[in-house]
Coordinates of C-alpha atoms in Angstrom, one line a residue:
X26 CA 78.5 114.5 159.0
X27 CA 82.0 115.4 159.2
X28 CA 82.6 112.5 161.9
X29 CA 81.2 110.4 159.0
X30 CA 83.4 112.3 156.1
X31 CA 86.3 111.8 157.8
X32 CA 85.7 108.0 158.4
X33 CA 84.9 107.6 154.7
X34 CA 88.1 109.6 154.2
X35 CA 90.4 107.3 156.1
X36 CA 88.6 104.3 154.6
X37 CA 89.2 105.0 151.3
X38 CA 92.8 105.7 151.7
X39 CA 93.6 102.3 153.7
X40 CA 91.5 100.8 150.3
X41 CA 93.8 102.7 148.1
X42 CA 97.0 102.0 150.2
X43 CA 96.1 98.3 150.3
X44 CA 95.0 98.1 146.6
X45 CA 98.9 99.4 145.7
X46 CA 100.3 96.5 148.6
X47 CA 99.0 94.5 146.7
X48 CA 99.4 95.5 143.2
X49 CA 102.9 96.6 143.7
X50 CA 104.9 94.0 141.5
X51 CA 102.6 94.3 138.9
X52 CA 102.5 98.3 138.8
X53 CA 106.2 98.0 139.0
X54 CA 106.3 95.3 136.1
X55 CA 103.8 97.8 133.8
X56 CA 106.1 100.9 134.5
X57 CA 109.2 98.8 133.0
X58 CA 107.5 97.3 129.9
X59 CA 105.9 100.9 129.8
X60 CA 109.5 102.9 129.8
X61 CA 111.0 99.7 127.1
X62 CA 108.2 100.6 124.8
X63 CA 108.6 104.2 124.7
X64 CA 112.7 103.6 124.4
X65 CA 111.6 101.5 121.5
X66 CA 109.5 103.4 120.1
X67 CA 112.0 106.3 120.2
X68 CA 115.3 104.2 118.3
X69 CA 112.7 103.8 115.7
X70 CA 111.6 107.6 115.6
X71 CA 115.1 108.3 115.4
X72 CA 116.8 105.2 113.6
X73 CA 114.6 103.3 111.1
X74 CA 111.3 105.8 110.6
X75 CA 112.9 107.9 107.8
X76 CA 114.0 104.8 105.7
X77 CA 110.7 102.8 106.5
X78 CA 108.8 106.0 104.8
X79 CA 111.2 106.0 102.3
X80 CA 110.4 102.4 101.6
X81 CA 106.8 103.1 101.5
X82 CA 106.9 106.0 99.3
X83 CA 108.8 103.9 96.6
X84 CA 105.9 101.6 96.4
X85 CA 103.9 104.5 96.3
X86 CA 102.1 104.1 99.2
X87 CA 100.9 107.5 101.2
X88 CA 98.5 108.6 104.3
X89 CA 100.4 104.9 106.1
X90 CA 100.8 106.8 109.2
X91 CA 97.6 107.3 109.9
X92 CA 96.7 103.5 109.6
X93 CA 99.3 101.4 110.3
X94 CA 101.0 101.3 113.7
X95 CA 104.5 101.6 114.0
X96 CA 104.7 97.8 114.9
X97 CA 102.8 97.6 111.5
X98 CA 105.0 99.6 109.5
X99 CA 108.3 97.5 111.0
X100 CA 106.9 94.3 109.7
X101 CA 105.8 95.6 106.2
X102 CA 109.2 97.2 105.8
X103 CA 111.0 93.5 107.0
X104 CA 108.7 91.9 104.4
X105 CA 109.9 94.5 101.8
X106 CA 113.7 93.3 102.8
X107 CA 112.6 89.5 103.1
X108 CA 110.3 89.3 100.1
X109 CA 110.7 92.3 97.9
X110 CA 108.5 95.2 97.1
X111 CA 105.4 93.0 95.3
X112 CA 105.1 91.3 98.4
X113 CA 105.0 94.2 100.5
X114 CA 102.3 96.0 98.2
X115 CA 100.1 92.8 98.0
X116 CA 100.4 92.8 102.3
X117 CA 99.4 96.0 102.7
X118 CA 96.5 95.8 100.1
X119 CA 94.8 92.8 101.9
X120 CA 95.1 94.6 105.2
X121 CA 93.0 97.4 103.7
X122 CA 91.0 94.4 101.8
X123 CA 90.2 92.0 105.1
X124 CA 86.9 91.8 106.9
X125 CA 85.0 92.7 103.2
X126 CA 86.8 95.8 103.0
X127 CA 86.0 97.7 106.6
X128 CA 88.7 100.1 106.4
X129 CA 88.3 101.2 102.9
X130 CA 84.8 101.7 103.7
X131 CA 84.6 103.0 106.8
X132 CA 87.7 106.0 105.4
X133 CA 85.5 106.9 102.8
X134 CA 82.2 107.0 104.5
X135 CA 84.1 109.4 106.7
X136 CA 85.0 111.7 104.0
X137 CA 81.0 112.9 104.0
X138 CA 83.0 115.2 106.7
X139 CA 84.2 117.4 103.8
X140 CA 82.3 119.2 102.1
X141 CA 83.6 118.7 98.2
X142 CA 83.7 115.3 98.9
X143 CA 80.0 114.7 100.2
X144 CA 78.7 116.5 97.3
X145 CA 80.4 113.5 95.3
X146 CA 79.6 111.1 97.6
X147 CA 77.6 109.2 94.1
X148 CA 80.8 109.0 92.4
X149 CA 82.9 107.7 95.9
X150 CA 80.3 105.1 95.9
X151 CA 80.6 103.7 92.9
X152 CA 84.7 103.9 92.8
X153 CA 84.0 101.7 96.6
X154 CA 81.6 99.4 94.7
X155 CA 83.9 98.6 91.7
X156 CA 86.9 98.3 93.6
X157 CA 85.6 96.1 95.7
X158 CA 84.2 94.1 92.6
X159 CA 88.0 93.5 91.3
X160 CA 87.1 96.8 88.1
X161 CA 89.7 99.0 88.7
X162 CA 89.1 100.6 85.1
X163 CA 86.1 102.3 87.0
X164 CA 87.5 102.7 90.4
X165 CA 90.9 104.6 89.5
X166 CA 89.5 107.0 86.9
X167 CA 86.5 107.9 88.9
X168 CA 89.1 109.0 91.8
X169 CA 91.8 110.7 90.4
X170 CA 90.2 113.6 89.8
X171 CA 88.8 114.4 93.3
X172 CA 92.5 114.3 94.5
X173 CA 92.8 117.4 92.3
X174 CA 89.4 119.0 93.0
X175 CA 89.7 118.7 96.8
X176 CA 93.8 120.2 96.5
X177 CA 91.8 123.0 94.4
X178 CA 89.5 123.4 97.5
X179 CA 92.3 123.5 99.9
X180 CA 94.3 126.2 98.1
X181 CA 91.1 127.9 97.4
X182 CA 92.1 128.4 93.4
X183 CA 91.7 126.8 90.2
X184 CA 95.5 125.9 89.9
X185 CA 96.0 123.1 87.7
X186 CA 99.0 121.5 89.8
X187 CA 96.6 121.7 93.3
X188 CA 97.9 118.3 94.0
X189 CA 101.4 119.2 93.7
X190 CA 101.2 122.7 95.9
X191 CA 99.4 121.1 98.5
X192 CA 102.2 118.4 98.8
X193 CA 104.5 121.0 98.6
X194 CA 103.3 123.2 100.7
X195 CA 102.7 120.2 104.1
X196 CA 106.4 119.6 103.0
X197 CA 107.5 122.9 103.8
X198 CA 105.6 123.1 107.2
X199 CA 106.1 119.8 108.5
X200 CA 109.0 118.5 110.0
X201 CA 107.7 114.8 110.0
X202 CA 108.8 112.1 107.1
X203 CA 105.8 110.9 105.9
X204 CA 105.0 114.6 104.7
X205 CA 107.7 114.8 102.6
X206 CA 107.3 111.5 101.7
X207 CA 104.0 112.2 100.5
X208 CA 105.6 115.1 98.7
X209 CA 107.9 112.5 96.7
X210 CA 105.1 110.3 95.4
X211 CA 102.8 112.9 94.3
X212 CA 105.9 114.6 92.6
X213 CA 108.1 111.3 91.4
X214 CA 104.8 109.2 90.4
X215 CA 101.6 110.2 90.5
X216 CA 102.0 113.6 88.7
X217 CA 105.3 113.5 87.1
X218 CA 105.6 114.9 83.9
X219 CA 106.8 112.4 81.1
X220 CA 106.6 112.6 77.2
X221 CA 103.9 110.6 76.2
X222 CA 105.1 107.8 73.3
X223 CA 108.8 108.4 74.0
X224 CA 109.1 108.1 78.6
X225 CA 107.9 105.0 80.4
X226 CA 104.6 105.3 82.4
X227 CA 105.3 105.7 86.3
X228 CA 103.4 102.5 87.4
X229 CA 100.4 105.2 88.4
X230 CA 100.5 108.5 86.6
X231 CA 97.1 110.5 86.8
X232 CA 98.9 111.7 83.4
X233 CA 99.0 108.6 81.6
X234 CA 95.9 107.7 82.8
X235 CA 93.2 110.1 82.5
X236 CA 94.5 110.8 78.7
X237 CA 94.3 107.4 77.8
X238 CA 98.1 106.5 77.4
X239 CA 98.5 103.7 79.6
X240 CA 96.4 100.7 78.8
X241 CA 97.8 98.8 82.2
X242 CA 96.9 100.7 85.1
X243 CA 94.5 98.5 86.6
X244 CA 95.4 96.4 89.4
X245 CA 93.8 96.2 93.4
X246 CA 96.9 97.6 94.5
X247 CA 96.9 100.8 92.2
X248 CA 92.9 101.5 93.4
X249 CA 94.2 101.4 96.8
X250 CA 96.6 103.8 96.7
X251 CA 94.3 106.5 94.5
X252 CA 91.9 105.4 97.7
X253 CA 94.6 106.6 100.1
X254 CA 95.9 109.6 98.2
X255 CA 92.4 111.2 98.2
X256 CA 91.8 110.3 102.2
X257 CA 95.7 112.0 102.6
X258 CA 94.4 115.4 101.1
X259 CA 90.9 115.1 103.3
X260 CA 92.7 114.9 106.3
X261 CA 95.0 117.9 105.0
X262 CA 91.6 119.4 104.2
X263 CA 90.5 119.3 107.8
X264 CA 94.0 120.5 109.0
X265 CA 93.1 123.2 107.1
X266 CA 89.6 124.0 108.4
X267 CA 91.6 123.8 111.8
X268 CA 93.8 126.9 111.5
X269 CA 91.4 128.4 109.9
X270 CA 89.4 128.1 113.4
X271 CA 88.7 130.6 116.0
X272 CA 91.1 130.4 118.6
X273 CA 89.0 129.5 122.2
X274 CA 89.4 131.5 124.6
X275 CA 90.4 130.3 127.7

């Protein structure tokens, strides 16, 4: 048995060393295009990442790094600087739109993973159903409130700005943009103050819309980003449920 080991043993490692003879150029070619990617992928941590979230958070858009790859992100943002901002929106709502809707369905059907949110998992459907049926009178309405219920659930009160502290409070822990990105439309758009009759409407005010003052709110790209907002705060939800873990012992 251990004559036969030790043949096995010096079989496999002539296999091995002949496999990498062979293979040499091309392990040597993946190690290069392996370092150029991570270089790249560092100048754009470091050079364009702040100002492509920036971008994104003007057209209201949140929860992007969690579904768009960085490559993804680069080519919305050059569409932005080619096209303009409509463009840009219209993009990124047909990449959530494509294959009959498969991410927006499969990120809400996920959110049965939180509690608050599976006990409305009636209204979720219906919001899905009418926004994928073009009426976003229903879809919009229907959400907006669960950003605030779920925010309420995180901070564990009945605050009536949960949205708000919850963005506030990522911000202040998290050193990455999108968080205080995500910070800057819940503050600058979604839930910013304004006199009602005398300010402009932010394009998508919960505000506005949920006390009847804005008659133009509904649009695919609008639904979306409600969509979006209320998946941001699930997964803040879970991050929450996280610390709130056991440590494991080791």
């Amino acid at each position: 048995m251990v004559r036969a080991f030790a043949e096995f043993q010096n079989n496999l490692q002539k296999r091995v060393q002949q496999w990498l003879d062979e293979n040499r150029d091309a392990l040597v070619a993946f190690h290069h295009h392996l370092a150029a990617d991570l270089a790249e992928l560092e100048r754009y941590r470091s050079e364009e990442e702040g100002e492509a979230f920036a971008i994104l958070s003007q057209g209201g858009w949140v929860g992007m790094e969690r579904h768009l790859t960085f490559s993804d992100i680069r080519g919305v943002v050059q569409l932005y600087r080619t096209h303009g901002e409509t463009a840009m929106n219209q993009t990124i709502v047909l990449y959530f739109d494509k294959q009959d809707y498969a991410l927006l369905v499969a990120m809400s059907a996920d959110w049965v993973r939180v509690p608050y949110l599976r006990d409305r998992q009636a209204i979720i459907s219906d919001a899905v159903s009418a926004h994928k049926a073009g009426q976003f009178t229903l879809s919009i309405p229907a959400l907006l409130p669960l950003a605030e219920g779920l925010a309420a659930e995180i901070l564990g009160d009945i605050t009536t700005r949960a949205v708000q502290k919850v963005a506030a409070d990522w911000k202040s822990r998290e050193a990455e943009v999108w968080a205080q990105e995500f910070f800057n439309v819940v503050e600058q758009v979604i839930y910013k103050g304004y006199t009602f009759g005398k300010d402009p409407a932010p394009y998508l005010n919960r505000h506005g819309i949920l006390h009847g003052r804005v008659p133009d709110y509904a649009s695919a790209v609008n639904s979306t980003r409600v969509l979006l907002l209320i998946d941001a705060i699930a997964e803040l939800w879970h991050a929450k449920q996280s610390s709130l873990a056991p440590a494991t012992i080791q």
